[in-house]
Amino acid sequence: MTGQDLKKFKAALKSFGKANTQTADQARKVLRDEGVIDSQGRLKKPYRRSSPTTLPKAS
């Protein structure tokens, strides 16, 4: 996720408005848990997934 992607995502969160604050909070929590943003909502660099993108092959 690039800085530009994060800005677009934040703009989308703002468009939800107060009626959907729980959804926005959940989205922020997921981004924090994945290590994309820090507690202030800033993009962490470099971004690395905390979970593997592919499953290990069965032997």
Short mmCIF file of C-alpha atoms in Angstrom, two decimals:
data_model
loop_
_atom_site.label_atom_id
_atom_site.label_comp_id
_atom_site.label_asym_id
_atom_site.label_seq_id
_atom_site.Cartn_x
_atom_site.Cartn_y
_atom_site.Cartn_z
CA MET A 1 0.00 0.00 0.00
CA THR A 2 1.51 3.30 -1.05
CA GLY A 3 1.06 6.69 0.54
CA GLN A 4 -1.34 7.66 -2.23
CA ASP A 5 -3.42 4.52 -1.59
CA LEU A 6 -3.55 5.38 2.10
CA LYS A 7 -4.74 8.92 1.32
CA LYS A 8 -7.51 7.52 -0.89
CA PHE A 9 -8.47 5.07 1.84
CA LYS A 10 -8.60 7.83 4.47
CA ALA A 11 -10.77 9.95 2.17
CA ALA A 12 -13.13 7.00 1.74
CA LEU A 13 -13.31 6.57 5.51
CA LYS A 14 -14.23 10.24 5.93
CA SER A 15 -17.02 9.87 3.37
CA PHE A 16 -18.73 7.30 5.59
CA GLY A 17 -19.68 10.06 7.99
CA LYS A 18 -20.76 9.69 11.58
CA ALA A 19 -23.41 7.09 10.77
CA ASN A 20 -20.72 4.52 10.02
CA THR A 21 -18.09 5.33 12.64
CA GLN A 22 -18.00 1.73 13.82
CA THR A 23 -17.10 0.53 10.30
CA ALA A 24 -14.37 3.17 10.03
CA ASP A 25 -12.97 2.19 13.44
CA GLN A 26 -12.92 -1.47 12.43
CA ALA A 27 -11.09 -0.62 9.19
CA ARG A 28 -8.49 1.41 11.08
CA LYS A 29 -8.02 -1.45 13.55
CA VAL A 30 -7.38 -3.90 10.70
CA LEU A 31 -4.83 -1.52 9.15
CA ARG A 32 -3.07 -1.12 12.50
CA ASP A 33 -3.10 -4.89 13.13
CA GLU A 34 -1.61 -5.55 9.68
CA GLY A 35 1.10 -2.99 10.35
CA VAL A 36 0.05 -0.63 7.55
CA ILE A 37 -0.51 2.40 9.79
CA ASP A 38 0.74 3.45 13.22
CA SER A 39 -1.40 4.60 16.13
CA GLN A 40 -1.59 8.14 14.68
CA GLY A 41 -2.87 6.85 11.33
CA ARG A 42 0.39 7.45 9.46
CA LEU A 43 1.69 4.97 6.90
CA LYS A 44 4.50 2.79 8.22
CA LYS A 45 7.42 2.42 5.85
CA PRO A 46 8.34 -0.08 4.62
CA TYR A 47 5.06 -1.95 4.76
CA ARG A 48 5.34 -5.71 5.16
CA ARG A 49 2.48 -8.12 5.67
CA SER A 50 2.51 -9.73 9.09
CA SER A 51 0.94 -12.88 7.69
CA PRO A 52 2.26 -14.90 4.76
CA THR A 53 0.67 -14.26 1.38
CA THR A 54 0.90 -17.91 0.35
CA LEU A 55 0.30 -21.01 2.38
CA PRO A 56 3.18 -23.42 2.89
CA LYS A 57 3.19 -26.39 0.57
CA ALA A 58 2.16 -29.72 2.05
CA SER A 59 4.98 -32.24 1.99
#
